Amino acid sequence: MQAQVTAILLRAAEEADSAPRGSPTQLVGDFYRAYMDTDTIDARGIAPIQGELDRIDAMTGLADLGQIMVRMDRIGGPGVFLGFGHTEGRLDNSRNEFGFGAPAFGIEAHFASILAEPDDGGRLNAYRTYLDEVLMVACLPAGDAGQIARTAVEIERTLYSGVLSPIERRDPRLTYNPTTLDELQSLIPEVDLSELLETAGYPPDIENVVLFSPRYLPVLSEVLRTRPIEDIKDYLKLRMILKFAPAMSTAFQEPNLGLSAVLLGSAVVPLRAETAAQLVAEHLAHPLGQIYVDAHLTENARTAAEDMFARVKAVFARRIPTRDWLSEETRAEAAAKLADLSATMGGPDTWIDYSAVEIGADPVANLMSIAAFEHDRYMAKYGGPVSREAFNSPETRPTTVNAAYSPGINGYEVPAAILQPPFFEPEKDAAVWFCRMGAILGHEMTHGFDSLGRQFDASGNLRDWWTFDDTVRFTEKAQKLIEQANTYEVAPGLMANGPLEVGENMADLGGITLAHEALRDYLEEHPEENVEIQGFTPDQRCFLSWAKNWATKSTEAIDRMLVDNDPHAPSPYRAIAALQHLPAFYDAFGIQEGDPMWLPPEGRITAW
């Protein structure tokens, strides 16, 4: 996929001048060319954001903070101190609701947990050093840079103490706290919330809101109340620099080496062209996606994926009535939810039109221009019916090798990028094809019924449709998956994080179970393909194909980060863990008690 996108970018850069203004080729090509012109970029230094830094410097007190936060939101700056905005309702997804929550930090979300580590910890010290070096690249004196970096980490450590843990964030009821704007205002008197919303362009009649981070506002209040305004301004400026550093002087890339060495176990900075591809995919997802889909997604591929989805869904529908651990009432609800569950393959029917966006020679200005366009589109939707745009989330951009289920729509999207070899090869051996792509489709389907997804109904609304006894039995099954994961050693002294990973592990089990049964259905229809190949039976090839899905290489540092923050289990574990619950796996390879792959029967489950 990366080679495909690189070829698109190079071709678009060559053709941008002759392409129609506002066309995907012009937008993508000019964005890429501007970002690759490092001589001009280096000559600008931090001039592209100097006006924004001056705006922050002009703050006289916290009364000005709301204006700065709204400004940052409009230009694509960092979300600082408080996240706010409208989203589809969780109890009624046909209506928008307004919510507040904790924002991101200066460090990537996957690494934010280091903010809870001891103050003298190696990873936290590496982060301080990184911030110090970034500020020096921005021409701050060494002493000032060091002090600002230390202050920034102190602020973030305090704020992080009010953020939900990765496990807590997986609970849709813990992150859904309806309240009123007046009640929230009492928790954060330092920021006039009504004025903040009015400045952002919202009407003055907002009364009912949702708090997504229930412990956060008192902690934010403490920071704003006790920190001098100069500390607040310095932190805002640092975050602005960090946000746009990738699009400014190449000197900003040097500090990444030291941080990468500690956090990732490898001192590597991506090639400029790779970063360019990431930025284009992130900020011009639909223009790039439109070119990519036209070039690389065939109608035959889309049809094959839809057929596989139908086969896997048919197996799931057949299995639900046999889930005797569920009451008839819950089985009926599950069947109705599955019947409504949908999947969209490749890309959207209608692409978002970016032709009004001005893309020029300055990468920072380009990012701000795109952000302003997106902000205007977002604000225009408030007050109207909920509108959902396909393939426009970070998880399912058309050039993303992934697939993702959304509880709010009771469906999932499969981007064009994953409908490519090696994941997608329908002309190959059915056993390989079913237990690779079919298992991915089954995995996403099972997410509608895992620890998180089961709390949403067929319409995508948060509603408990389970009886109490059914919930107890489900929890018992989930607990066995947690216990299984907790025994897996990822690195010396580091065990897998069962409570965080249980939803994904259940989806893995569902995915390979459904795919394997769908394969057997297929082989009954096509008995001529039910043969050994290179000495392996179809069942053996199926399970080997599943395991090969998870062939990856990683450093111990990355493994430790993933265990702390990622709801997906480490890849080596995913290669084997789900299979250990399938009787067909034991039969296929003659696995006996005492063999490494043996899981005692009392530890196995059959859920979906």
CSV table of N, CA and C in Angstrom, one decimal, residues 474-532:
chain,number,residue,atom,x,y,z
A,474,PHE,N,-22.1,-13.9,30.3
A,474,PHE,CA,-21.1,-13.3,29.4
A,474,PHE,C,-19.9,-12.9,30.1
A,475,THR,N,-20.0,-12.3,31.3
A,475,THR,CA,-18.9,-11.9,32.1
A,475,THR,C,-18.0,-13.0,32.5
A,476,GLU,N,-18.6,-14.2,32.8
A,476,GLU,CA,-17.8,-15.3,33.1
A,476,GLU,C,-17.0,-15.8,31.9
A,477,LYS,N,-17.5,-15.8,30.7
A,477,LYS,CA,-16.8,-16.1,29.5
A,477,LYS,C,-15.7,-15.1,29.3
A,478,ALA,N,-16.0,-13.8,29.4
A,478,ALA,CA,-15.0,-12.8,29.2
A,478,ALA,C,-13.8,-13.0,30.2
A,479,GLN,N,-14.2,-13.3,31.4
A,479,GLN,CA,-13.1,-13.5,32.5
A,479,GLN,C,-12.1,-14.6,32.1
A,480,LYS,N,-12.6,-15.6,31.4
A,480,LYS,CA,-11.7,-16.7,31.0
A,480,LYS,C,-10.7,-16.2,30.0
A,481,LEU,N,-11.1,-15.3,29.1
A,481,LEU,CA,-10.2,-14.7,28.1
A,481,LEU,C,-9.2,-13.8,28.8
A,482,ILE,N,-9.7,-13.1,29.8
A,482,ILE,CA,-8.8,-12.2,30.6
A,482,ILE,C,-7.7,-13.0,31.3
A,483,GLU,N,-8.1,-14.1,31.9
A,483,GLU,CA,-7.2,-15.0,32.6
A,483,GLU,C,-6.2,-15.6,31.7
A,484,GLN,N,-6.7,-16.0,30.5
A,484,GLN,CA,-5.8,-16.6,29.5
A,484,GLN,C,-4.7,-15.6,29.1
A,485,ALA,N,-5.1,-14.3,28.8
A,485,ALA,CA,-4.1,-13.3,28.4
A,485,ALA,C,-3.2,-13.0,29.5
A,486,ASN,N,-3.6,-12.9,30.7
A,486,ASN,CA,-2.8,-12.6,31.9
A,486,ASN,C,-1.6,-13.5,32.1
A,487,THR,N,-1.7,-14.7,31.5
A,487,THR,CA,-0.6,-15.7,31.7
A,487,THR,C,0.4,-15.6,30.6
A,488,TYR,N,0.2,-14.7,29.6
A,488,TYR,CA,1.1,-14.7,28.5
A,488,TYR,C,2.2,-13.6,28.7
A,489,GLU,N,3.5,-14.0,28.7
A,489,GLU,CA,4.6,-13.1,28.9
A,489,GLU,C,5.0,-12.5,27.6
A,490,VAL,N,4.8,-11.2,27.5
A,490,VAL,CA,5.2,-10.5,26.3
A,490,VAL,C,6.7,-10.2,26.2
A,491,ALA,N,7.2,-9.8,27.4
A,491,ALA,CA,8.7,-9.6,27.5
A,491,ALA,C,9.0,-10.0,28.9
A,492,PRO,N,10.3,-10.1,29.2
A,492,PRO,CA,10.7,-10.5,30.6
A,492,PRO,C,10.0,-9.7,31.7
A,493,GLY,N,9.1,-10.4,32.5
A,493,GLY,CA,8.4,-9.7,33.6
A,493,GLY,C,7.2,-8.9,33.1
A,494,LEU,N,6.9,-8.9,31.8
A,494,LEU,CA,5.8,-8.1,31.3
A,494,LEU,C,4.7,-9.1,30.8
A,495,MET,N,3.5,-9.1,31.5
A,495,MET,CA,2.4,-9.9,31.0
A,495,MET,C,1.4,-9.1,30.2
A,496,ALA,N,0.7,-9.9,29.3
A,496,ALA,CA,-0.3,-9.2,28.5
A,496,ALA,C,-1.4,-8.6,29.5
A,497,ASN,N,-2.1,-7.6,28.9
A,497,ASN,CA,-3.1,-6.9,29.7
A,497,ASN,C,-4.5,-7.4,29.5
A,498,GLY,N,-4.9,-8.5,30.1
A,498,GLY,CA,-6.1,-9.1,29.8
A,498,GLY,C,-7.3,-8.2,29.9
A,499,PRO,N,-7.5,-7.4,31.0
A,499,PRO,CA,-8.7,-6.6,31.1
A,499,PRO,C,-8.8,-5.5,30.0
A,500,LEU,N,-7.7,-5.0,29.5
A,500,LEU,CA,-7.7,-4.0,28.4
A,500,LEU,C,-8.0,-4.7,27.1
A,501,GLU,N,-7.5,-5.9,26.9
A,501,GLU,CA,-7.5,-6.6,25.6
A,501,GLU,C,-8.7,-7.5,25.4
A,502,VAL,N,-9.6,-7.6,26.4
A,502,VAL,CA,-10.6,-8.7,26.3
A,502,VAL,C,-11.6,-8.5,25.2
A,503,GLY,N,-11.9,-7.2,24.8
A,503,GLY,CA,-12.8,-7.0,23.7
A,503,GLY,C,-12.2,-7.5,22.4
A,504,GLU,N,-11.0,-7.1,22.2
A,504,GLU,CA,-10.3,-7.5,20.9
A,504,GLU,C,-10.1,-9.0,20.9
A,505,ASN,N,-9.7,-9.6,22.0
A,505,ASN,CA,-9.5,-11.0,22.0
A,505,ASN,C,-10.8,-11.8,21.8
A,506,MET,N,-11.9,-11.3,22.3
A,506,MET,CA,-13.2,-11.9,22.0
A,506,MET,C,-13.5,-11.8,20.5
A,507,ALA,N,-13.2,-10.6,19.9
A,507,ALA,CA,-13.4,-10.4,18.5
A,507,ALA,C,-12.6,-11.3,17.6
A,508,ASP,N,-11.3,-11.6,18.1
A,508,ASP,CA,-10.4,-12.5,17.4
A,508,ASP,C,-11.1,-13.9,17.4
A,509,LEU,N,-11.5,-14.3,18.6
A,509,LEU,CA,-12.1,-15.7,18.7
A,509,LEU,C,-13.4,-15.8,17.8
A,510,GLY,N,-14.2,-14.7,17.8
A,510,GLY,CA,-15.4,-14.7,17.0
A,510,GLY,C,-15.0,-14.7,15.5
A,511,GLY,N,-14.0,-14.0,15.1
A,511,GLY,CA,-13.6,-13.9,13.7
A,511,GLY,C,-13.1,-15.2,13.2
A,512,ILE,N,-12.2,-15.8,13.8
A,512,ILE,CA,-11.7,-17.1,13.3
A,512,ILE,C,-12.7,-18.2,13.4
A,513,THR,N,-13.6,-18.2,14.4
A,513,THR,CA,-14.6,-19.2,14.5
A,513,THR,C,-15.6,-19.1,13.3
A,514,LEU,N,-16.0,-17.9,13.0
A,514,LEU,CA,-17.0,-17.7,11.9
A,514,LEU,C,-16.3,-17.9,10.6
A,515,ALA,N,-15.1,-17.5,10.4
A,515,ALA,CA,-14.4,-17.7,9.1
A,515,ALA,C,-14.2,-19.2,8.9
A,516,HIS,N,-13.8,-19.9,9.9
A,516,HIS,CA,-13.5,-21.4,9.7
A,516,HIS,C,-14.8,-22.1,9.4
A,517,GLU,N,-15.9,-21.8,10.0
A,517,GLU,CA,-17.2,-22.4,9.7
A,517,GLU,C,-17.7,-22.0,8.3
A,518,ALA,N,-17.4,-20.8,7.9
A,518,ALA,CA,-17.8,-20.3,6.6
A,518,ALA,C,-17.0,-21.1,5.5
A,519,LEU,N,-15.7,-21.3,5.8
A,519,LEU,CA,-14.8,-22.1,4.9
A,519,LEU,C,-15.4,-23.5,4.7
A,520,ARG,N,-15.8,-24.1,5.8
A,520,ARG,CA,-16.4,-25.5,5.7
A,520,ARG,C,-17.7,-25.5,4.8
A,521,ASP,N,-18.5,-24.4,5.0
A,521,ASP,CA,-19.7,-24.3,4.1
A,521,ASP,C,-19.2,-24.2,2.6
A,522,TYR,N,-18.2,-23.4,2.4
A,522,TYR,CA,-17.7,-23.2,1.0
A,522,TYR,C,-17.2,-24.5,0.4
A,523,LEU,N,-16.5,-25.3,1.2
A,523,LEU,CA,-15.9,-26.5,0.8
A,523,LEU,C,-17.0,-27.6,0.5
A,524,GLU,N,-18.1,-27.5,1.2
A,524,GLU,CA,-19.2,-28.4,0.9
A,524,GLU,C,-19.8,-28.0,-0.5
A,525,GLU,N,-19.8,-26.7,-0.9
A,525,GLU,CA,-20.3,-26.3,-2.2
A,525,GLU,C,-19.2,-26.6,-3.3
A,526,HIS,N,-18.0,-26.6,-2.9
A,526,HIS,CA,-16.9,-26.9,-3.8
A,526,HIS,C,-16.0,-28.0,-3.4
A,527,PRO,N,-16.5,-29.2,-3.4
A,527,PRO,CA,-15.7,-30.3,-2.8
A,527,PRO,C,-14.4,-30.6,-3.5
A,528,GLU,N,-14.3,-30.1,-4.8
A,528,GLU,CA,-13.0,-30.3,-5.5
A,528,GLU,C,-11.9,-29.5,-4.9
A,529,GLU,N,-12.2,-28.5,-4.0
A,529,GLU,CA,-11.1,-27.7,-3.4
A,529,GLU,C,-10.8,-28.2,-2.0
A,530,ASN,N,-11.5,-29.2,-1.6
A,530,ASN,CA,-11.3,-29.8,-0.2
A,530,ASN,C,-10.2,-30.9,-0.3
A,531,VAL,N,-9.0,-30.4,-0.6
A,531,VAL,CA,-7.8,-31.3,-0.8
A,531,VAL,C,-6.6,-30.8,0.0
A,532,GLU,N,-5.7,-31.7,0.1
A,532,GLU,CA,-4.4,-31.3,0.7
A,532,GLU,C,-3.6,-30.5,-0.3
